[in-house]
Amino acid sequence: MTTATVTKAPQAAAAAKQKVILCEGNEAAALGVALARPDMVAVYPITPQSSLVEHVAKLIADGRMDADIVDAEGEHSVLSVLQGGALAGARTYTATCGPGLAFMFEPYFRTSGMRLPIVMSIVTRDGITPQSVWGGHQDAMTVREVGWVQVYCETVQEVLDTTIMAFKIAEHHDVMLPVNVCLDGNYLSYGTSRVELPDQAEVDAFMGVKDVNWHVALDPLRPMAVDPLTGGSGGKGPATFVRYRKGQCRGMQNSLRVIEEVHAEWAQRFGRSFAPLVEEYRLDGADYAIMTLGSMTGAAKDAIDEARDAGRRVGLIKIKTFSPFPVEALMKSLGKVQAVGVVDRSVGFRWNCGPMYQETMGVLYRLGSESGSFLPSMSFIGGLAGADITVGHFHRVIEATEKLLSSPNVTMAIEPVWLNEKD
């Protein structure tokens, strides 16, 4: 009698080692940080991020994370401390949101300019006035042009997994840029769900050898200037400054490829996959689509399912990577439909629309220039200051977007639709 030997594929073996827990989004982010093994974290609490850094501090205090922790006197100091750590070769992490993000704006700008691969969670929050401590995307959208890679998560599981992947993306030699992992305040930060916790040894194998400061190699035995005054109108200054800016832009564009590669490796190792740049949901055979970002996507998918059951030919496009904006991927998705409605959880004041809609208009122009016809589109704004965006709201989005199909001469609705205006 012979006994068959069953050998598990690497993906199955990794999945078998994963522990199932119940946790909120802020704890999931903290656990992802611990699994990535940072050397230094710096923290300062602010609603709705506070419990995230509390979880990080507790993991360190309990010996579950071997990292130096700096409890700084404010967010400006938090990021300034981590810049020194990154320059010395440390893997570094922090989290913030809202006014805290505003307070750290100066070092936030310098971090990307110095090509430091710091990972920071933004537990997204709406603007400070009218007074609000509730979730929204206004804070992260306000800094979208400062040179950080920005990815947005839909679920608590995606928060944990993406936080780990963010370190590998940031530290890739073709990228070397800081990364924001954005999770919706309130809805994901305090939302509790089932999460699969990867095995530490498997995460270590995924992360590989740590190599953070190869481009600077700051060493007290070899003094060097960091971020010297550059630019001006004479000598080598202008060309040097252009070289820095061009390198940043190249790193941002390189990150699109690296994000795809890292997500593919994650899926192969752990058996869970997330669309790295753009996710299509029931887009095959759709005449029109709605576009979402972050945790609102769950309700949107439910509305899409109900609309499909009712005979409406509608699909969904979710943006995962917002900065750099995934132009080529989005052109492929938008090329499948005849109209699109874009739902934002923040406001673009200059254009009287949502910021994601503003970015999408540029993609629609490129798409129209190639095809000779321009997709009708409409901006929807909802979920501000913690308001719900329900399945019912998305049915309104679907119905309004469907009407664009019968209005071929209307390429852009001038006024946005404010979803919570009468709630």
CSV table of C-alpha atoms in Angstrom, one decimal:
chain,number,residue,atom,x,y,z
A,1,MET,CA,0.0,0.0,0.0
A,2,THR,CA,1.4,3.4,-1.0
A,3,THR,CA,0.6,6.8,0.6
A,4,ALA,CA,0.2,9.7,-1.7
A,5,THR,CA,2.2,12.8,-0.8
A,6,VAL,CA,0.4,16.1,-1.3
A,7,THR,CA,2.7,19.1,-1.9
A,8,LYS,CA,1.0,22.5,-1.4
A,9,ALA,CA,1.8,25.2,-3.9
A,10,PRO,CA,3.6,28.2,-2.4
A,11,GLN,CA,0.3,30.2,-2.5
A,12,ALA,CA,-1.7,27.5,-0.7
A,13,ALA,CA,1.1,27.0,1.9
A,14,ALA,CA,1.2,30.7,2.7
A,15,ALA,CA,-2.6,30.9,2.9
A,16,ALA,CA,-2.7,27.9,5.3
A,17,LYS,CA,-0.4,29.7,7.7
A,18,GLN,CA,-2.5,32.9,7.9
A,19,LYS,CA,-4.4,33.6,11.2
A,20,VAL,CA,-8.0,34.9,11.0
A,21,ILE,CA,-8.8,37.7,13.4
A,22,LEU,CA,-11.4,40.4,13.9
A,23,CYS,CA,-10.2,44.0,13.9
A,24,GLU,CA,-10.8,47.6,12.9
A,25,GLY,CA,-9.1,49.3,10.0
A,26,ASN,CA,-6.7,51.3,12.3
A,27,GLU,CA,-5.6,48.1,14.0
A,28,ALA,CA,-5.2,46.4,10.7
A,29,ALA,CA,-2.9,49.2,9.5
A,30,ALA,CA,-0.9,48.9,12.7
A,31,LEU,CA,-0.6,45.1,12.3
A,32,GLY,CA,0.6,45.6,8.7
A,33,VAL,CA,3.2,48.0,9.9
A,34,ALA,CA,4.5,45.5,12.5
A,35,LEU,CA,4.7,42.7,9.8
A,36,ALA,CA,6.8,45.0,7.6
A,37,ARG,CA,9.3,45.4,10.5
A,38,PRO,CA,10.1,49.1,10.5
A,39,ASP,CA,13.1,50.4,12.5
A,40,MET,CA,11.5,53.6,13.6
A,41,VAL,CA,8.0,55.1,14.0
A,42,ALA,CA,7.1,58.6,15.1
A,43,VAL,CA,3.6,59.3,16.3
A,44,TYR,CA,1.2,62.1,17.2
A,45,PRO,CA,-2.6,61.3,17.6
A,46,ILE,CA,-5.4,63.1,15.8
A,47,THR,CA,-9.0,62.0,15.2
A,48,PRO,CA,-9.8,59.6,13.5
A,49,GLN,CA,-6.2,58.4,13.3
A,50,SER,CA,-5.6,58.2,17.1
A,51,SER,CA,-6.3,54.6,17.7
A,52,LEU,CA,-3.9,53.6,14.9
A,53,VAL,CA,-0.8,55.1,16.5
A,54,GLU,CA,-2.1,53.8,19.9
A,55,HIS,CA,-2.1,50.3,18.4
A,56,VAL,CA,1.4,50.8,17.1
A,57,ALA,CA,2.6,52.0,20.5
A,58,LYS,CA,1.0,49.0,22.2
A,59,LEU,CA,2.6,46.6,19.7
A,60,ILE,CA,6.0,48.1,20.5
A,61,ALA,CA,5.3,48.1,24.3
A,62,ASP,CA,4.2,44.5,24.2
A,63,GLY,CA,7.4,43.4,22.3
A,64,ARG,CA,5.5,42.5,19.2
A,65,MET,CA,7.2,45.2,17.1
A,66,ASP,CA,10.9,45.8,17.4
A,67,ALA,CA,11.1,49.5,16.6
A,68,ASP,CA,12.2,52.8,18.1
A,69,ILE,CA,9.2,55.0,18.8
A,70,VAL,CA,9.4,58.8,19.0
A,71,ASP,CA,6.4,60.5,20.7
A,72,ALA,CA,7.0,63.9,19.1
A,73,GLU,CA,5.5,67.2,20.2
A,74,GLY,CA,3.6,67.7,16.9
A,75,GLU,CA,3.2,66.4,13.4
A,76,HIS,CA,5.9,68.7,11.9
A,77,SER,CA,8.4,67.1,14.2
A,78,VAL,CA,7.0,63.6,13.5
A,79,LEU,CA,8.0,63.7,9.9
A,80,SER,CA,11.2,65.7,10.5
A,81,VAL,CA,12.4,63.0,12.9
A,82,LEU,CA,11.6,60.3,10.3
A,83,GLN,CA,13.5,62.1,7.6
A,84,GLY,CA,16.6,61.7,9.7
A,85,GLY,CA,15.9,58.1,10.4
A,86,ALA,CA,15.4,57.3,6.7
A,87,LEU,CA,18.6,59.2,5.8
A,88,ALA,CA,20.4,56.9,8.2
A,89,GLY,CA,19.0,53.8,6.6
A,90,ALA,CA,15.9,53.1,8.8
A,91,ARG,CA,12.6,51.8,7.5
A,92,THR,CA,10.2,54.4,8.8
A,93,TYR,CA,6.4,54.8,9.4
A,94,THR,CA,3.9,57.3,10.7
A,95,ALA,CA,0.2,58.2,10.3
A,96,THR,CA,-1.9,61.4,10.4
A,97,CYS,CA,-4.9,63.2,8.9
A,98,GLY,CA,-6.6,66.5,8.6
A,99,PRO,CA,-5.0,69.4,10.5
A,100,GLY,CA,-2.1,67.1,11.4
A,101,LEU,CA,-1.3,66.6,7.7
A,102,ALA,CA,-1.5,70.4,7.3
A,103,PHE,CA,0.9,71.0,10.2
A,104,MET,CA,3.5,68.7,8.6
A,105,PHE,CA,3.2,70.2,5.1
A,106,GLU,CA,6.8,71.6,5.0
A,107,PRO,CA,8.5,68.3,5.8
A,108,TYR,CA,5.8,66.5,3.8
A,109,PHE,CA,7.0,68.4,0.7
A,110,ARG,CA,10.7,67.8,1.5
A,111,THR,CA,10.2,64.1,2.0
A,112,SER,CA,9.3,63.5,-1.7
A,113,GLY,CA,11.9,65.9,-2.9
A,114,MET,CA,14.7,64.1,-1.0
A,115,ARG,CA,13.3,60.7,-2.4
A,116,LEU,CA,12.8,59.2,1.1
A,117,PRO,CA,10.7,56.0,1.1
A,118,ILE,CA,8.7,56.8,4.2
A,119,VAL,CA,5.3,55.1,4.5
A,120,MET,CA,2.5,57.1,6.1
A,121,SER,CA,-1.2,56.2,6.6
A,122,ILE,CA,-3.7,59.0,6.0
A,123,VAL,CA,-6.9,58.2,7.9
A,124,THR,CA,-8.8,60.5,5.6
A,125,ARG,CA,-10.8,63.4,7.1
A,126,ASP,CA,-12.7,66.3,5.7
A,127,GLY,CA,-11.7,69.9,6.1
A,128,ILE,CA,-11.5,71.7,9.4
A,129,THR,CA,-14.1,74.4,8.7
A,130,PRO,CA,-17.1,74.2,9.1
A,131,GLN,CA,-15.9,72.3,12.2
A,132,SER,CA,-15.7,68.6,11.4
A,133,VAL,CA,-13.7,65.6,12.8
A,134,TRP,CA,-15.4,63.2,10.4
A,135,GLY,CA,-14.2,61.2,7.4
A,136,GLY,CA,-13.8,62.5,3.9
A,137,HIS,CA,-11.0,62.7,1.3
A,138,GLN,CA,-10.4,66.4,1.5
A,139,ASP,CA,-7.1,66.2,3.4
A,140,ALA,CA,-5.4,63.6,1.1
A,141,MET,CA,-6.8,65.3,-2.0
A,142,THR,CA,-5.4,68.7,-0.9
A,143,VAL,CA,-1.8,67.3,-1.0
A,144,ARG,CA,-2.2,65.1,-4.1
A,145,GLU,CA,0.4,67.2,-6.1
A,146,VAL,CA,3.2,67.1,-3.5
A,147,GLY,CA,5.0,64.0,-5.0
A,148,TRP,CA,3.8,61.2,-2.7
A,149,VAL,CA,2.4,58.0,-4.1
A,150,GLN,CA,-1.2,57.7,-2.9
A,151,VAL,CA,-3.2,54.5,-2.8
A,152,TYR,CA,-6.8,54.2,-1.5
A,153,CYS,CA,-8.2,51.1,0.2
A,154,GLU,CA,-11.8,49.7,0.0
A,155,THR,CA,-11.7,47.2,2.9
A,156,VAL,CA,-10.0,46.5,6.2
A,157,GLN,CA,-8.2,43.5,4.7
A,158,GLU,CA,-7.0,45.7,1.9
A,159,VAL,CA,-5.7,48.2,4.5
A,160,LEU,CA,-3.5,45.5,6.1
A,161,ASP,CA,-2.2,44.0,2.9
A,162,THR,CA,-1.6,47.4,1.2
A,163,THR,CA,0.3,48.8,4.2
A,164,ILE,CA,2.8,46.0,3.9
A,165,MET,CA,3.1,46.3,0.1
A,166,ALA,CA,3.6,50.1,0.5
A,167,PHE,CA,7.1,49.6,2.1
A,168,LYS,CA,8.2,47.4,-0.8
A,169,ILE,CA,6.9,49.9,-3.4
A,170,ALA,CA,8.5,52.9,-1.7
A,171,GLU,CA,11.9,51.3,-1.3
A,172,HIS,CA,12.1,49.9,-4.8
A,173,HIS,CA,15.2,51.4,-6.5
A,174,ASP,CA,13.1,52.6,-9.5
A,175,VAL,CA,10.7,54.5,-7.2
A,176,MET,CA,12.3,55.7,-4.0
A,177,LEU,CA,9.4,57.9,-3.0
A,178,PRO,CA,7.2,58.1,0.0
A,179,VAL,CA,3.8,56.4,0.0
A,180,ASN,CA,0.5,57.3,1.5
A,181,VAL,CA,-1.9,54.4,2.3
A,182,CYS,CA,-5.3,56.2,2.5
A,183,LEU,CA,-8.1,54.6,4.5
A,184,ASP,CA,-11.4,56.3,5.0
A,185,GLY,CA,-11.9,57.9,8.4
A,186,ASN,CA,-14.7,56.4,10.5
A,187,TYR,CA,-15.8,53.9,7.9
A,188,LEU,CA,-12.6,52.0,7.7
A,189,SER,CA,-10.7,53.3,10.7
A,190,TYR,CA,-13.3,52.2,13.1
A,191,GLY,CA,-15.0,49.6,10.9
A,192,THR,CA,-14.5,46.1,12.2
A,193,SER,CA,-14.3,43.0,9.9
A,194,ARG,CA,-12.7,39.6,9.5
A,195,VAL,CA,-9.1,39.8,8.5
A,196,GLU,CA,-6.5,37.2,7.5
A,197,LEU,CA,-3.2,38.0,9.2
A,198,PRO,CA,-0.2,36.8,7.1
A,199,ASP,CA,2.5,34.7,8.6
A,200,GLN,CA,5.6,36.7,9.7
A,201,ALA,CA,8.1,34.4,7.9
A,202,GLU,CA,6.1,34.7,4.7
A,203,VAL,CA,6.0,38.5,4.9
A,204,ASP,CA,9.8,38.5,5.5
A,205,ALA,CA,10.3,36.4,2.4
A,206,PHE,CA,8.1,38.8,0.5
A,207,MET,CA,9.9,41.9,1.7
A,208,GLY,CA,13.4,40.6,1.0
A,209,VAL,CA,16.6,42.3,2.1
A,210,LYS,CA,16.1,45.8,3.5
A,211,ASP,CA,17.9,48.5,1.5
A,212,VAL,CA,16.6,51.9,2.4
A,213,ASN,CA,19.3,54.5,2.1
A,214,TRP,CA,21.4,53.3,-0.8
A,215,HIS,CA,20.9,56.6,-2.6
A,216,VAL,CA,22.2,58.8,0.2
A,217,ALA,CA,24.3,56.6,2.5
A,218,LEU,CA,24.4,59.1,5.3
A,219,ASP,CA,27.3,58.3,7.6
A,220,PRO,CA,28.7,60.5,10.4
A,221,LEU,CA,32.2,59.3,9.4
A,222,ARG,CA,31.6,60.8,5.9
A,223,PRO,CA,29.9,64.2,6.4
A,224,MET,CA,27.8,65.4,3.5
A,225,ALA,CA,25.2,68.1,2.8
A,226,VAL,CA,21.6,67.0,2.5
A,227,ASP,CA,19.1,69.1,0.6
A,228,PRO,CA,21.4,72.1,-0.1
A,229,LEU,CA,20.1,75.3,-1.6
A,230,THR,CA,19.6,74.6,-5.3
A,231,GLY,CA,18.3,76.5,-8.3
A,232,GLY,CA,18.6,80.2,-9.0
A,233,SER,CA,19.3,81.8,-12.4
A,234,GLY,CA,23.0,81.1,-12.9
A,235,GLY,CA,25.7,78.4,-12.9
A,236,LYS,CA,24.6,74.8,-12.6
A,237,GLY,CA,21.6,75.6,-10.3
A,238,PRO,CA,18.8,75.6,-12.9
A,239,ALA,CA,19.9,72.3,-14.6
A,240,THR,CA,20.5,70.7,-11.2
A,241,PHE,CA,17.0,71.6,-10.0
A,242,VAL,CA,15.4,70.3,-13.2
A,243,ARG,CA,17.3,67.1,-12.8
A,244,TYR,CA,15.8,66.6,-9.3
A,245,ARG,CA,12.3,67.4,-10.5
A,246,LYS,CA,12.6,65.2,-13.6
A,247,GLY,CA,13.8,62.4,-11.4
A,248,GLN,CA,10.8,62.7,-9.1
A,249,CYS,CA,8.4,62.6,-12.0
A,250,ARG,CA,10.3,59.5,-13.4
A,251,GLY,CA,10.0,57.8,-10.0
A,252,MET,CA,6.3,58.5,-9.9
A,253,GLN,CA,5.7,57.0,-13.3
A,254,ASN,CA,7.9,54.0,-12.5
A,255,SER,CA,5.7,53.4,-9.5
A,256,LEU,CA,2.8,52.4,-11.7
A,257,ARG,CA,4.8,49.4,-13.0
A,258,VAL,CA,6.2,48.6,-9.5
A,259,ILE,CA,2.7,48.8,-7.9
A,260,GLU,CA,1.5,46.2,-10.4
A,261,GLU,CA,4.5,44.0,-9.9
A,262,VAL,CA,4.3,44.1,-6.1
A,263,HIS,CA,0.5,43.4,-6.1
A,264,ALA,CA,1.1,40.4,-8.5
A,265,GLU,CA,3.7,39.0,-6.2
A,266,TRP,CA,1.5,39.5,-3.2
A,267,ALA,CA,-1.3,37.6,-4.9
A,268,GLN,CA,1.0,34.7,-5.8
A,269,ARG,CA,2.4,34.4,-2.3
A,270,PHE,CA,-0.7,35.0,-0.2
A,271,GLY,CA,-3.7,34.1,-2.4
A,272,ARG,CA,-5.4,37.4,-2.1
A,273,SER,CA,-5.4,39.9,-5.0
A,274,PHE,CA,-6.4,43.5,-5.3
A,275,ALA,CA,-6.5,45.6,-8.5
A,276,PRO,CA,-3.2,47.5,-8.3
A,277,LEU,CA,-4.3,50.6,-10.3
A,278,VAL,CA,-7.9,50.3,-11.5
A,279,GLU,CA,-10.5,47.7,-10.7
A,280,GLU,CA,-13.3,46.9,-13.2
A,281,TYR,CA,-16.5,45.5,-11.7
A,282,ARG,CA,-19.2,44.1,-14.1
A,283,LEU,CA,-17.8,46.4,-16.9
A,284,ASP,CA,-18.0,43.7,-19.6
A,285,GLY,CA,-21.1,44.5,-21.7
A,286,ALA,CA,-21.8,47.8,-19.8
A,287,ASP,CA,-22.9,50.8,-21.7
A,288,TYR,CA,-21.9,53.2,-19.0
A,289,ALA,CA,-20.0,53.2,-15.7
A,290,ILE,CA,-19.7,54.9,-12.3
A,291,MET,CA,-16.3,55.6,-10.8
A,292,THR,CA,-15.5,55.3,-7.1
A,293,LEU,CA,-12.7,55.6,-4.6
A,294,GLY,CA,-12.2,54.0,-1.2
A,295,SER,CA,-14.8,52.4,1.1
A,296,MET,CA,-17.8,53.8,-0.8
A,297,THR,CA,-17.1,51.1,-3.4
A,298,GLY,CA,-18.9,48.4,-1.4
A,299,ALA,CA,-22.2,50.2,-1.5
A,300,ALA,CA,-21.6,51.1,-5.2
A,301,LYS,CA,-21.1,47.4,-6.1
A,302,ASP,CA,-24.4,46.5,-4.4
A,303,ALA,CA,-26.2,49.1,-6.4
A,304,ILE,CA,-24.5,47.9,-9.6
A,305,ASP,CA,-25.7,44.3,-8.8
A,306,GLU,CA,-29.3,45.5,-8.3
A,307,ALA,CA,-29.2,47.7,-11.4
A,308,ARG,CA,-27.9,44.8,-13.5
A,309,ASP,CA,-30.7,42.6,-12.2
A,310,ALA,CA,-33.1,45.2,-13.3
A,311,GLY,CA,-31.7,45.2,-16.8
A,312,ARG,CA,-29.5,48.3,-16.6
A,313,ARG,CA,-26.2,47.9,-18.5
A,314,VAL,CA,-24.0,49.6,-16.0
A,315,GLY,CA,-20.5,48.8,-14.6
A,316,LEU,CA,-18.1,50.2,-12.0
A,317,ILE,CA,-14.5,51.5,-12.2
A,318,LYS,CA,-12.7,51.8,-8.9
A,319,ILE,CA,-9.5,53.8,-8.6
A,320,LYS,CA,-6.9,52.1,-6.2
A,321,THR,CA,-3.8,54.2,-7.1
A,322,PHE,CA,-4.7,57.9,-7.3
A,323,SER,CA,-1.2,59.3,-7.4
A,324,PRO,CA,0.3,59.0,-9.9
A,325,PHE,CA,-3.0,59.0,-11.8
A,326,PRO,CA,-3.3,55.7,-13.8
A,327,VAL,CA,-4.0,57.3,-17.1
A,328,GLU,CA,-3.3,54.4,-19.4
A,329,ALA,CA,-5.2,51.9,-17.3
A,330,LEU,CA,-8.1,54.2,-17.0
A,331,MET,CA,-8.2,54.9,-20.7
A,332,LYS,CA,-8.6,51.1,-21.3
A,333,SER,CA,-11.5,50.9,-18.9
A,334,LEU,CA,-13.2,54.1,-20.0
A,335,GLY,CA,-12.8,53.0,-23.6
A,336,LYS,CA,-15.3,50.2,-22.9
A,337,VAL,CA,-18.3,52.5,-22.1
A,338,GLN,CA,-20.2,55.4,-23.6
A,339,ALA,CA,-20.7,57.6,-20.4
A,340,VAL,CA,-19.3,57.9,-16.9
A,341,GLY,CA,-20.4,59.3,-13.6
A,342,VAL,CA,-17.6,60.1,-11.1
A,343,VAL,CA,-18.3,60.0,-7.4
A,344,ASP,CA,-16.0,62.0,-5.1
A,345,ARG,CA,-15.8,62.3,-1.3
A,346,SER,CA,-14.2,65.7,-1.5
A,347,VAL,CA,-14.4,69.0,-3.3
A,348,GLY,CA,-12.3,70.6,-6.0
A,349,PHE,CA,-13.1,74.2,-5.3
A,350,ARG,CA,-11.4,75.7,-8.4
A,351,TRP,CA,-13.3,73.6,-10.9
A,352,ASN,CA,-16.7,73.3,-9.0
A,353,CYS,CA,-16.5,69.5,-9.1
A,354,GLY,CA,-14.8,66.6,-7.4
A,355,PRO,CA,-11.0,66.2,-7.6
A,356,MET,CA,-11.2,62.7,-9.1
A,357,TYR,CA,-13.6,64.0,-11.7
A,358,GLN,CA,-11.2,66.8,-12.5
A,359,GLU,CA,-8.4,64.3,-13.0
A,360,THR,CA,-10.7,62.1,-15.1
A,361,MET,CA,-11.5,64.9,-17.5
A,362,GLY,CA,-7.9,64.9,-18.6
A,363,VAL,CA,-8.1,61.2,-19.3
A,364,LEU,CA,-11.4,61.7,-21.2
A,365,TYR,CA,-9.8,64.4,-23.3
A,366,ARG,CA,-6.9,62.1,-24.3
A,367,LEU,CA,-9.4,59.3,-25.0
A,368,GLY,CA,-11.5,61.6,-27.1
A,369,SER,CA,-8.6,62.9,-29.0
A,370,GLU,CA,-7.6,59.4,-30.0
A,371,SER,CA,-11.2,58.1,-30.8
A,372,GLY,CA,-12.7,61.3,-32.2
A,373,SER,CA,-15.6,61.4,-29.8
A,374,PHE,CA,-15.8,62.5,-26.2
A,375,LEU,CA,-17.5,60.5,-23.4
A,376,PRO,CA,-20.4,62.3,-21.7
A,377,SER,CA,-19.5,62.6,-18.0
A,378,MET,CA,-20.9,64.0,-14.7
A,379,SER,CA,-19.5,64.8,-11.3
A,380,PHE,CA,-21.1,63.6,-8.1
A,381,ILE,CA,-20.0,64.7,-4.6
A,382,GLY,CA,-21.1,62.8,-1.5
A,383,GLY,CA,-20.0,61.5,1.8
A,384,LEU,CA,-18.6,64.8,3.0
A,385,ALA,CA,-17.9,65.2,6.8
A,386,GLY,CA,-18.7,61.5,7.5
A,387,ALA,CA,-22.1,61.4,5.7
A,388,ASP,CA,-23.2,58.0,4.4
A,389,ILE,CA,-23.1,57.3,0.7
A,390,THR,CA,-25.8,54.6,0.5
A,391,VAL,CA,-26.9,52.1,-2.1
A,392,GLY,CA,-29.9,54.5,-2.6
A,393,HIS,CA,-27.5,57.3,-3.4
A,394,PHE,CA,-25.7,55.2,-5.9
A,395,HIS,CA,-29.0,54.3,-7.6
A,396,ARG,CA,-29.4,58.1,-8.1
A,397,VAL,CA,-25.9,58.2,-9.6
A,398,ILE,CA,-26.7,55.3,-11.9
A,399,GLU,CA,-29.9,56.8,-13.1
A,400,ALA,CA,-28.4,60.3,-13.7
A,401,THR,CA,-25.4,58.8,-15.6
A,402,GLU,CA,-27.7,56.6,-17.7
A,403,LYS,CA,-29.5,59.8,-19.0
A,404,LEU,CA,-26.2,61.0,-20.4
A,405,LEU,CA,-26.5,58.2,-23.0
A,406,SER,CA,-29.4,60.1,-24.6
A,407,SER,CA,-27.6,63.4,-24.5
A,408,PRO,CA,-24.7,62.9,-26.8
A,409,ASN,CA,-24.1,66.7,-27.2
A,410,VAL,CA,-23.5,67.1,-23.5
A,411,THR,CA,-19.9,66.1,-22.9
A,412,MET,CA,-19.6,67.5,-19.4
A,413,ALA,CA,-22.3,68.4,-16.9
A,414,ILE,CA,-21.5,71.9,-15.7
A,415,GLU,CA,-22.9,71.6,-12.1
A,416,PRO,CA,-22.0,68.7,-9.8
A,417,VAL,CA,-24.7,66.6,-8.2
A,418,TRP,CA,-24.5,66.9,-4.3
A,419,LEU,CA,-25.7,63.6,-3.1
A,420,ASN,CA,-26.3,64.5,0.6
A,421,GLU,CA,-27.8,67.9,0.0
A,422,LYS,CA,-31.4,66.9,1.1
A,423,ASP,CA,-30.5,64.1,3.6
